[in-house]
Short mmCIF file of C-alpha atoms and ligand atoms in Angstrom, two decimals:
data_model
loop_
_atom_site.label_atom_id
_atom_site.label_comp_id
_atom_site.label_asym_id
_atom_site.label_seq_id
_atom_site.Cartn_x
_atom_site.Cartn_y
_atom_site.Cartn_z
CA UNK A 1 -15.21 -14.18 14.97
CA UNK A 2 -11.75 -15.68 14.59
CA UNK A 3 -8.63 -14.38 16.49
CA UNK A 4 -6.87 -11.53 15.02
CA UNK A 5 -4.22 -13.32 12.67
CA UNK A 6 -6.32 -16.05 11.45
CA UNK A 7 -5.69 -16.31 7.77
CA UNK A 8 -7.90 -18.75 5.97
CA UNK A 9 -7.19 -19.65 2.35
CA UNK A 10 -10.17 -20.05 -0.25
CA UNK A 11 -9.98 -21.29 -3.70
CA UNK A 12 -7.07 -20.73 -5.92
CA UNK A 13 -6.09 -20.59 -9.58
CA UNK A 14 -2.45 -21.42 -10.28
CA UNK A 15 -0.41 -19.30 -7.78
CA UNK A 16 -3.09 -16.91 -7.38
CA UNK A 17 -5.17 -17.42 -4.33
CA UNK A 18 -8.21 -16.09 -2.34
CA UNK A 19 -8.18 -15.67 1.48
CA UNK A 20 -9.75 -14.06 4.49
CA UNK A 21 -7.45 -12.31 7.13
CA UNK A 22 -9.01 -11.43 10.56
CA UNK A 23 -7.83 -8.38 12.31
CA UNK A 24 -9.01 -6.77 15.56
CA UNK A 25 -11.25 -4.50 13.57
CA UNK A 26 -12.82 -7.01 11.12
CA UNK A 27 -12.00 -9.41 8.24
CA UNK A 28 -10.31 -8.57 5.03
CA UNK A 29 -10.85 -10.51 1.82
CA UNK A 30 -7.55 -11.13 -0.21
CA UNK A 31 -6.32 -10.34 -2.70
CA UNK A 32 -6.83 -6.72 -1.49
CA UNK A 33 -5.80 -3.37 -2.51
CA UNK A 34 -5.39 -0.89 0.50
CA UNK A 35 -5.98 2.88 -0.08
CA UNK A 36 -3.36 5.13 1.36
CA UNK A 37 -4.22 7.59 3.85
CA UNK A 38 -1.39 9.82 4.58
CA UNK A 39 -1.92 12.33 7.56
CA UNK A 40 -4.74 10.35 9.04
CA UNK A 41 -7.17 10.79 5.88
CA UNK A 42 -7.52 9.26 2.53
CA UNK A 43 -6.98 12.76 1.02
CA UNK A 44 -10.36 14.37 0.32
CA UNK A 45 -12.52 11.46 1.41
CA UNK A 46 -14.66 10.69 4.44
CA UNK A 47 -14.58 7.39 6.10
CA UNK A 48 -18.27 6.87 4.87
CA UNK A 49 -16.98 7.48 1.20
CA UNK A 50 -14.47 4.56 1.99
CA UNK A 51 -17.24 2.51 3.11
CA UNK A 52 -19.35 3.28 0.08
CA UNK A 53 -16.53 2.27 -2.35
CA UNK A 54 -16.19 -1.04 -0.27
CA UNK A 55 -12.62 -0.26 1.04
CA UNK A 56 -11.72 -2.94 3.68
CA UNK A 57 -8.61 -1.72 5.08
CA UNK A 58 -6.67 1.48 4.73
CA UNK A 59 -3.06 2.44 5.49
CA UNK A 60 -1.89 5.04 8.21
CA UNK A 61 1.46 6.78 8.02
CA UNK A 62 3.62 6.17 11.10
CA UNK A 63 6.19 8.95 9.92
CA UNK A 64 3.73 11.67 9.34
CA UNK A 65 1.45 10.92 12.52
CA UNK A 66 4.53 10.70 14.76
CA UNK A 67 5.80 14.10 13.49
CA UNK A 68 2.21 15.56 13.59
CA UNK A 69 0.06 15.48 15.45
CA UNK A 70 2.26 12.96 17.58
CA UNK A 71 1.53 9.27 18.21
CA UNK A 72 1.10 10.14 22.08
CA UNK A 73 -1.58 12.53 21.36
CA UNK A 74 -3.39 10.25 19.02
CA UNK A 75 -3.10 7.41 21.66
CA UNK A 76 -4.62 9.94 24.36
CA UNK A 77 -7.29 10.71 21.99
CA UNK A 78 -8.40 7.08 21.60
CA UNK A 79 -6.11 5.97 19.01
CA UNK A 80 -6.16 6.49 15.15
CA UNK A 81 -9.39 4.62 14.39
CA UNK A 82 -11.36 7.00 16.85
CA UNK A 83 -9.21 9.90 15.80
CA UNK A 84 -10.01 9.63 12.05
CA UNK A 85 -13.36 7.99 12.30
CA UNK A 86 -12.53 4.81 10.47
CA UNK A 87 -13.79 1.62 12.22
CA UNK A 88 -12.30 -0.77 9.70
CA UNK A 89 -8.74 -2.35 9.87
CA UNK A 90 -5.76 -0.12 9.39
CA UNK A 91 -2.26 -1.05 8.40
CA UNK A 92 0.70 1.08 9.34
CA UNK A 93 4.21 1.09 7.54
CA UNK A 94 7.08 1.39 10.14
CA UNK A 95 7.93 4.79 8.59
CA UNK A 96 11.31 3.70 7.43
CA UNK A 97 10.53 3.96 3.95
CA UNK A 98 9.19 7.42 4.41
CA UNK A 99 12.18 8.67 6.33
CA UNK A 100 14.54 7.61 3.18
CA UNK A 101 12.05 9.20 0.69
CA UNK A 102 11.23 12.45 2.65
CA UNK A 103 13.56 13.49 5.24
CA UNK A 104 16.90 14.81 4.67
CA UNK A 105 20.09 14.34 6.81
CA UNK A 106 19.40 10.59 7.90
CA UNK A 107 21.96 8.23 9.41
CA UNK A 108 21.83 4.58 9.75
CA UNK A 109 23.40 2.95 12.74
CA UNK A 110 22.77 -0.23 14.82
CA UNK A 111 20.53 1.66 17.04
CA UNK A 112 18.23 2.86 14.36
CA UNK A 113 17.78 5.63 11.67
CA UNK A 114 18.15 9.23 12.79
CA UNK A 115 16.58 11.80 10.50
CA UNK A 116 15.58 15.60 10.20
CA UNK A 117 11.83 16.20 10.28
CA UNK A 118 10.68 17.58 6.69
CA UNK A 119 8.34 19.96 8.79
CA UNK A 120 10.72 21.69 11.16
CA UNK A 121 14.06 20.21 10.68
CA UNK A 122 14.08 18.82 14.20
CA UNK A 123 16.20 15.57 14.79
CA UNK A 124 14.57 12.21 15.60
CA UNK A 125 15.54 8.51 15.96
CA UNK A 126 13.60 5.67 14.66
CA UNK A 127 14.78 2.41 16.59
CA UNK A 128 12.94 -0.65 16.08
CA UNK A 129 11.51 -0.16 19.66
CA UNK A 130 10.55 3.33 18.82
CA UNK A 131 8.38 2.32 15.78
CA UNK A 132 6.72 -0.38 17.51
CA UNK A 133 5.78 1.99 20.19
CA UNK A 134 4.55 4.52 17.76
CA UNK A 135 2.37 1.99 16.01
CA UNK A 136 1.04 0.59 19.26
CA UNK A 137 0.16 4.00 20.20
CA UNK A 138 -1.68 4.48 16.96
CA UNK A 139 -3.52 1.21 17.51
CA UNK A 140 -2.88 -0.11 14.03
CA UNK A 141 -4.11 -3.62 13.32
CA UNK A 142 -1.23 -4.60 11.24
CA UNK A 143 2.26 -3.13 12.10
CA UNK A 144 5.34 -3.33 10.01
CA UNK A 145 8.93 -3.76 11.30
CA UNK A 146 11.70 -1.06 10.84
CA UNK A 147 13.61 -1.86 7.91
CA UNK A 148 15.99 -0.27 5.40
CA UNK A 149 14.60 -0.27 1.80
CA UNK A 150 17.77 -0.63 -0.08
CA UNK A 151 18.17 1.94 -2.86
CA UNK A 152 17.83 0.75 -6.31
CA UNK A 153 21.24 -0.14 -7.79
CA UNK A 154 22.86 -0.89 -4.29
CA UNK A 155 25.89 -3.23 -4.85
CA UNK A 156 26.09 -6.65 -3.41
CA UNK A 157 28.25 -5.59 -0.41
CA UNK A 158 25.99 -2.71 0.68
CA UNK A 159 22.83 -4.80 0.27
CA UNK A 160 24.45 -7.91 2.43
CA UNK A 161 25.31 -5.32 5.02
CA UNK A 162 21.92 -3.71 5.10
CA UNK A 163 20.17 -7.00 5.17
CA UNK A 164 22.00 -8.31 8.13
CA UNK A 165 21.03 -5.04 10.01
CA UNK A 166 17.48 -5.22 8.89
CA UNK A 167 17.14 -8.71 10.11
CA UNK A 168 18.48 -7.57 13.57
CA UNK A 169 16.15 -4.77 13.57
CA UNK A 170 13.23 -7.27 12.65
CA UNK A 171 14.22 -9.46 15.57
CA UNK A 172 14.17 -6.34 18.03
CA UNK A 173 10.69 -5.30 16.73
CA UNK A 174 9.45 -8.79 17.29
CA UNK A 175 10.86 -8.64 20.85
CA UNK A 176 9.12 -5.41 21.42
CA UNK A 177 5.87 -6.97 20.24
CA UNK A 178 5.81 -10.63 21.15
CA UNK A 179 2.47 -11.09 19.43
CA UNK A 180 -1.22 -11.03 20.65
CA UNK A 181 -0.51 -7.59 22.06
CA UNK A 182 -4.15 -6.18 21.94
CA UNK A 183 -4.59 -8.07 18.71
CA UNK A 184 -2.19 -5.99 16.79
CA UNK A 185 -0.22 -8.03 14.17
CA UNK A 186 3.22 -7.60 12.96
CA UNK A 187 4.58 -8.25 9.48
CA UNK A 188 8.30 -8.88 8.63
CA UNK A 189 9.65 -7.26 5.32
CA UNK A 190 11.97 -9.18 3.01
CA UNK A 191 14.85 -7.18 1.58
CA UNK A 192 17.75 -8.35 -0.32
CA UNK A 193 17.82 -5.90 -3.21
CA UNK A 194 17.99 -7.57 -6.69
CA UNK A 195 20.05 -10.42 -5.26
CA UNK A 196 18.09 -13.66 -5.41
CA UNK A 197 20.34 -15.59 -2.78
CA UNK A 198 20.15 -12.58 -0.51
CA UNK A 199 16.44 -12.58 -0.87
CA UNK A 200 16.19 -16.23 0.19
CA UNK A 201 18.49 -15.61 3.22
CA UNK A 202 16.21 -12.76 4.35
CA UNK A 203 12.91 -14.80 3.89
CA UNK A 204 14.64 -17.81 5.97
CA UNK A 205 15.77 -15.41 8.62
CA UNK A 206 12.27 -13.68 8.99
CA UNK A 207 10.54 -17.08 9.16
CA UNK A 208 12.83 -18.27 11.83
CA UNK A 209 11.95 -15.31 13.91
CA UNK A 210 8.00 -15.72 13.00
CA UNK A 211 5.65 -12.99 12.01
CA UNK A 212 2.04 -12.87 11.30
CA UNK A 213 2.50 -12.00 7.68
CA UNK A 214 5.31 -11.45 5.46
CA UNK A 215 5.91 -8.61 3.00
CA UNK A 216 8.24 -8.04 -0.16
CA UNK A 217 9.98 -4.65 0.34
CA UNK A 218 12.69 -3.20 -1.73
CA UNK A 219 10.69 -3.19 -4.91
CA UNK A 220 8.96 -0.52 -7.06
CA UNK A 221 12.13 1.53 -6.31
CA UNK A 222 12.81 2.70 -9.85
CA UNK A 223 13.75 -0.74 -11.25
CA UNK A 224 12.12 -1.83 -14.67
CA UNK A 225 9.02 -4.05 -14.79
CA UNK A 226 11.09 -7.09 -15.83
CA UNK A 227 13.38 -6.77 -13.01
CA UNK A 228 10.57 -6.45 -10.34
CA UNK A 229 8.64 -9.35 -11.86
CA UNK A 230 11.89 -11.44 -11.82
CA UNK A 231 12.42 -10.91 -7.97
CA UNK A 232 8.48 -11.22 -7.58
CA UNK A 233 8.44 -14.74 -9.27
CA UNK A 234 11.45 -16.00 -7.43
CA UNK A 235 10.82 -14.59 -3.84
CA UNK A 236 7.09 -14.90 -3.47
CA UNK A 237 7.11 -18.74 -3.25
CA UNK A 238 9.71 -18.36 -0.39
CA UNK A 239 7.07 -16.80 1.72
CA UNK A 240 4.82 -19.22 3.67
CA UNK A 241 1.74 -20.27 1.85
CA UNK A 242 -0.31 -20.03 4.99
CA UNK A 243 0.44 -16.47 5.93
CA UNK A 244 -0.52 -13.12 4.21
CA UNK A 245 1.95 -11.95 1.65
CA UNK A 246 2.15 -8.08 1.14
CA UNK A 247 3.72 -6.57 -1.71
CA UNK A 248 4.71 -3.04 -0.74
CA UNK A 249 4.14 0.04 -2.75
CA UNK A 250 2.53 -1.76 -5.75
CA UNK A 251 0.95 -0.61 -7.94
CA UNK A 252 -0.49 0.13 -11.31
CA UNK A 253 -3.38 -2.32 -12.38
CA UNK A 254 -1.03 -4.57 -14.59
CA UNK A 255 1.36 -4.95 -11.50
CA UNK A 256 -1.47 -5.82 -9.19
CA UNK A 257 -2.33 -8.60 -11.77
CA UNK A 258 1.29 -9.62 -11.96
CA UNK A 259 1.37 -9.88 -8.22
CA UNK A 260 -1.77 -11.76 -7.81
CA UNK A 261 -0.67 -14.30 -10.47
CA UNK A 262 2.59 -14.70 -8.33
CA UNK A 263 0.61 -15.32 -5.21
CA UNK A 264 0.50 -11.95 -3.43
CA UNK A 265 -2.31 -11.09 -1.21
CA UNK A 266 -2.15 -7.48 -0.27
CA UNK A 267 -1.10 -4.41 -2.11
CA UNK A 268 -0.90 -0.67 -1.36
CA UNK A 269 0.00 2.25 -3.65
CA UNK A 270 -0.51 6.03 -3.96
CA UNK A 271 -1.25 5.81 -7.61
CA UNK A 272 -5.05 5.94 -7.51
CA UNK A 273 -5.13 8.86 -5.04
CA UNK A 274 -2.14 10.70 -6.59
CA UNK A 275 -3.32 10.30 -10.07
CA UNK A 276 -6.87 11.69 -9.11
CA UNK A 277 -5.02 14.94 -8.08
CA UNK A 278 -3.47 15.11 -11.67
CA UNK A 279 -6.57 14.15 -13.71
CA UNK A 280 -5.32 10.68 -14.57
CA UNK A 281 -8.51 8.57 -14.05
CA UNK A 282 -8.73 4.59 -14.36
CA UNK A 283 -11.74 3.00 -16.31
CA UNK A 284 -12.55 -0.51 -17.60
CA UNK A 285 -11.80 1.19 -20.94
CA UNK A 286 -8.33 2.17 -20.07
CA UNK A 287 -6.97 5.49 -18.66
CA UNK A 288 -8.51 8.76 -19.29
CA UNK A 289 -6.66 11.98 -18.93
CA UNK A 290 -9.62 14.23 -17.97
CA UNK A 291 -7.74 17.58 -18.95
CA UNK A 292 -7.64 16.70 -22.65
CA UNK A 293 -9.50 19.24 -24.69
CA UNK A 294 -11.28 16.31 -26.37
CA UNK A 295 -13.67 15.89 -23.19
CA UNK A 296 -14.58 19.80 -23.33
CA UNK A 297 -18.00 18.92 -24.58
CA UNK A 298 -18.45 15.43 -23.83
CA UNK A 299 -21.71 14.94 -22.06
CA UNK A 300 -21.20 11.25 -21.40
CA UNK A 301 -19.99 9.75 -17.96
CA UNK A 302 -16.43 8.78 -17.37
CA UNK A 303 -17.30 5.02 -17.14
CA UNK A 304 -20.97 4.26 -17.72
CA UNK A 305 -20.21 0.68 -15.66
CA UNK A 306 -18.98 2.55 -12.80
CA UNK A 307 -21.35 2.87 -9.71
CA UNK A 308 -19.42 5.78 -8.23
CA UNK A 309 -21.19 9.07 -7.39
CA UNK A 310 -19.06 10.85 -10.16
CA UNK A 311 -19.76 8.56 -12.89
CA UNK A 312 -23.58 8.33 -11.93
CA UNK A 313 -24.06 12.09 -11.51
CA UNK A 314 -21.60 14.17 -13.85
CA UNK A 315 -20.20 14.29 -17.37
CA UNK A 316 -16.67 14.18 -18.37
CA UNK A 317 -17.15 17.85 -19.39
CA UNK A 318 -18.19 18.80 -15.88
CA UNK A 319 -14.96 16.71 -14.29
CA UNK A 320 -12.80 18.27 -17.08
CA UNK A 321 -14.08 21.79 -16.14
CA UNK A 322 -13.42 21.11 -12.48
CA UNK A 323 -10.04 19.99 -12.98
CA UNK A 324 -9.15 22.82 -15.33
CA UNK A 325 -10.74 25.39 -12.90
CA UNK A 326 -8.67 23.65 -10.04
CA UNK A 327 -11.79 23.39 -7.92
CA UNK A 328 -11.69 21.25 -4.72
CA UNK A 329 -14.54 19.05 -5.90
CA UNK A 330 -12.21 17.74 -8.83
CA UNK A 331 -9.98 16.17 -6.25
CA UNK A 332 -12.77 14.55 -4.48
CA UNK A 333 -14.82 13.24 -7.35
CA UNK A 334 -11.64 11.86 -9.23
CA UNK A 335 -10.46 10.09 -5.84
CA UNK A 336 -13.86 8.53 -5.31
CA UNK A 337 -13.85 7.19 -8.71
CA UNK A 338 -10.19 6.13 -8.94
CA UNK A 339 -10.57 4.20 -5.65
CA UNK A 340 -13.96 2.70 -6.72
CA UNK A 341 -12.13 1.35 -9.82
CA UNK A 342 -9.36 -0.15 -7.89
CA UNK A 343 -11.97 -1.64 -5.48
CA UNK A 344 -14.11 -3.10 -8.30
CA UNK A 345 -11.06 -4.59 -10.30
CA UNK A 346 -9.98 -6.53 -6.98
CA UNK A 347 -13.38 -7.79 -6.53
CA UNK A 348 -13.57 -8.88 -9.95
CA UNK A 349 -9.99 -10.66 -9.60
CA UNK A 350 -11.20 -12.38 -6.44
CA UNK A 351 -14.10 -13.78 -8.23
CA UNK A 352 -11.96 -14.77 -11.32
CA UNK A 353 -9.71 -16.74 -9.05
CA UNK A 354 -12.61 -18.49 -7.32
CA UNK A 355 -14.10 -19.40 -10.86
CA UNK A 356 -10.69 -20.62 -12.06
CA UNK A 357 -10.60 -17.83 -14.91
CA UNK A 358 -7.87 -15.65 -13.50
CA UNK A 359 -5.55 -15.79 -16.53
CA UNK A 360 -8.50 -14.76 -18.92
CA UNK A 361 -9.46 -11.89 -16.45
CA UNK A 362 -5.83 -10.79 -16.51
CA UNK A 363 -5.60 -10.83 -20.22
CA UNK A 364 -8.73 -8.89 -20.58
CA UNK A 365 -7.42 -6.09 -18.08
CA UNK A 366 -4.08 -6.13 -19.85
CA UNK A 367 -5.64 -5.42 -23.11
CA UNK A 368 -6.88 -1.91 -21.72
CA UNK A 369 -3.65 -1.62 -19.70
CA UNK A 370 -0.78 -2.50 -22.01
CA UNK A 371 2.45 -3.36 -20.32
CA UNK A 372 4.38 -0.73 -22.37
CA UNK A 373 2.96 2.66 -21.27
CA UNK A 374 3.58 3.99 -17.86
C1 LIG B 401 6.13 3.17 -4.01
N1 LIG B 401 7.21 1.98 -3.97
C2 LIG B 401 7.47 1.48 -2.63
N2 LIG B 401 6.92 1.86 -1.63
C3 LIG B 401 7.41 1.06 -0.63
C4 LIG B 401 7.22 1.10 0.68
C5 LIG B 401 6.15 2.00 1.36
C6 LIG B 401 4.71 1.40 1.28
N3 LIG B 401 3.62 2.31 1.32
C7 LIG B 401 3.47 2.95 2.63
C8 LIG B 401 2.70 4.06 2.58
C9 LIG B 401 3.14 5.24 1.81
C10 LIG B 401 2.26 6.42 1.92
C11 LIG B 401 2.06 6.89 3.25
C12 LIG B 401 1.47 5.80 4.08
C13 LIG B 401 2.45 4.51 3.95
C14 LIG B 401 8.13 0.28 1.37
N4 LIG B 401 7.98 0.33 2.90
C15 LIG B 401 8.82 -0.34 3.79
N5 LIG B 401 8.89 -0.39 5.06
N6 LIG B 401 9.83 -1.09 3.23
C16 LIG B 401 10.01 -1.25 1.85
O1 LIG B 401 10.81 -1.79 1.30
C17 LIG B 401 9.26 -0.43 1.03
C18 LIG B 401 9.22 -0.26 -0.26
C19 LIG B 401 8.52 0.45 -1.17
N7 LIG B 401 8.44 0.61 -2.45
ZN1 LIG B 402 -16.75 6.05 -11.20
#
């Protein structure tokens, strides 16, 4: 078995590439979509379900687990893998993004970001050293640095100032986790908003510090698709080709395709799990809104080509009934299906890259996932 952090590139097709990342809890084939677990669980699924749908790596949530049940308790109970019964790789975000999106009353200073818990209003400080300690306690295989995800529309002056602080925080994170510590990897996060020169500066600064992988942050924050793709195309080649590249918070099928075409290796998004809860299901024939009346008497499976338990066992009429009746099983079956779809789509993408036919695969998928609708 390779040492954690080993990243071996396989066949490529244009800027799209396949690879294999070794972590302390196993290897991850790239490009990869990572299902999001929020409070130590991928909502409504058991770890066995995740293995059944061939999930290779999942996301844990530093912010939530720190607040409840507490990272120290999780450490005392053997770490997040043992706590949640998932023996595969886990990536944890630093929590910075959640602080900005979930908690009120936050202040940014040299030391770190102070915020009020969305649970009980108590005050907390996330410093670079603190978020490293939390992720070490959780035992995640891939940790992220503390960063400020600059709000969409921030002006150049604010973005420049924020970038300088974010880089100082990244350096403190690296110092707090010099590398090789129990095989836990540390990724840097490129910021710089929508200013290409600032993005280049950010990438160069992070490269000089040196990380096991590099993420593009500050995207999928409300910008238009073309704005995201513009930065994506310009910034991705700045990230070292021999290290994993992670596009944070992305995304819908067409955004995964655009990211892979640009040379991105790793993705995470709440879309498949969140949409499962509101009845929006992804199939290879396009999106299905299961609550629509047209499915009331539809005795056919959601996606006859899908191997998941929901598609193999139930009709659209039944899935619609469960959703309309607000039955808990609706949540579980819809999540099983959506994550199976994302898993199969990524497997087909990896094979298309290996076969040198990624452009054709992308065109085929975009025909059912047009770029105009949300
Ligand atoms: C949705 N768009 C988006 N997400 C971003 C995220 C979060 C990525 N997902 C993390 C999971 C969220 C659910 C719970 C578990 C962790 C970002 N994170 C960081 N640190 N920096 C970003 O610029 C950053 C930028 C992001 N943009
Ligand atoms: Zn299915």
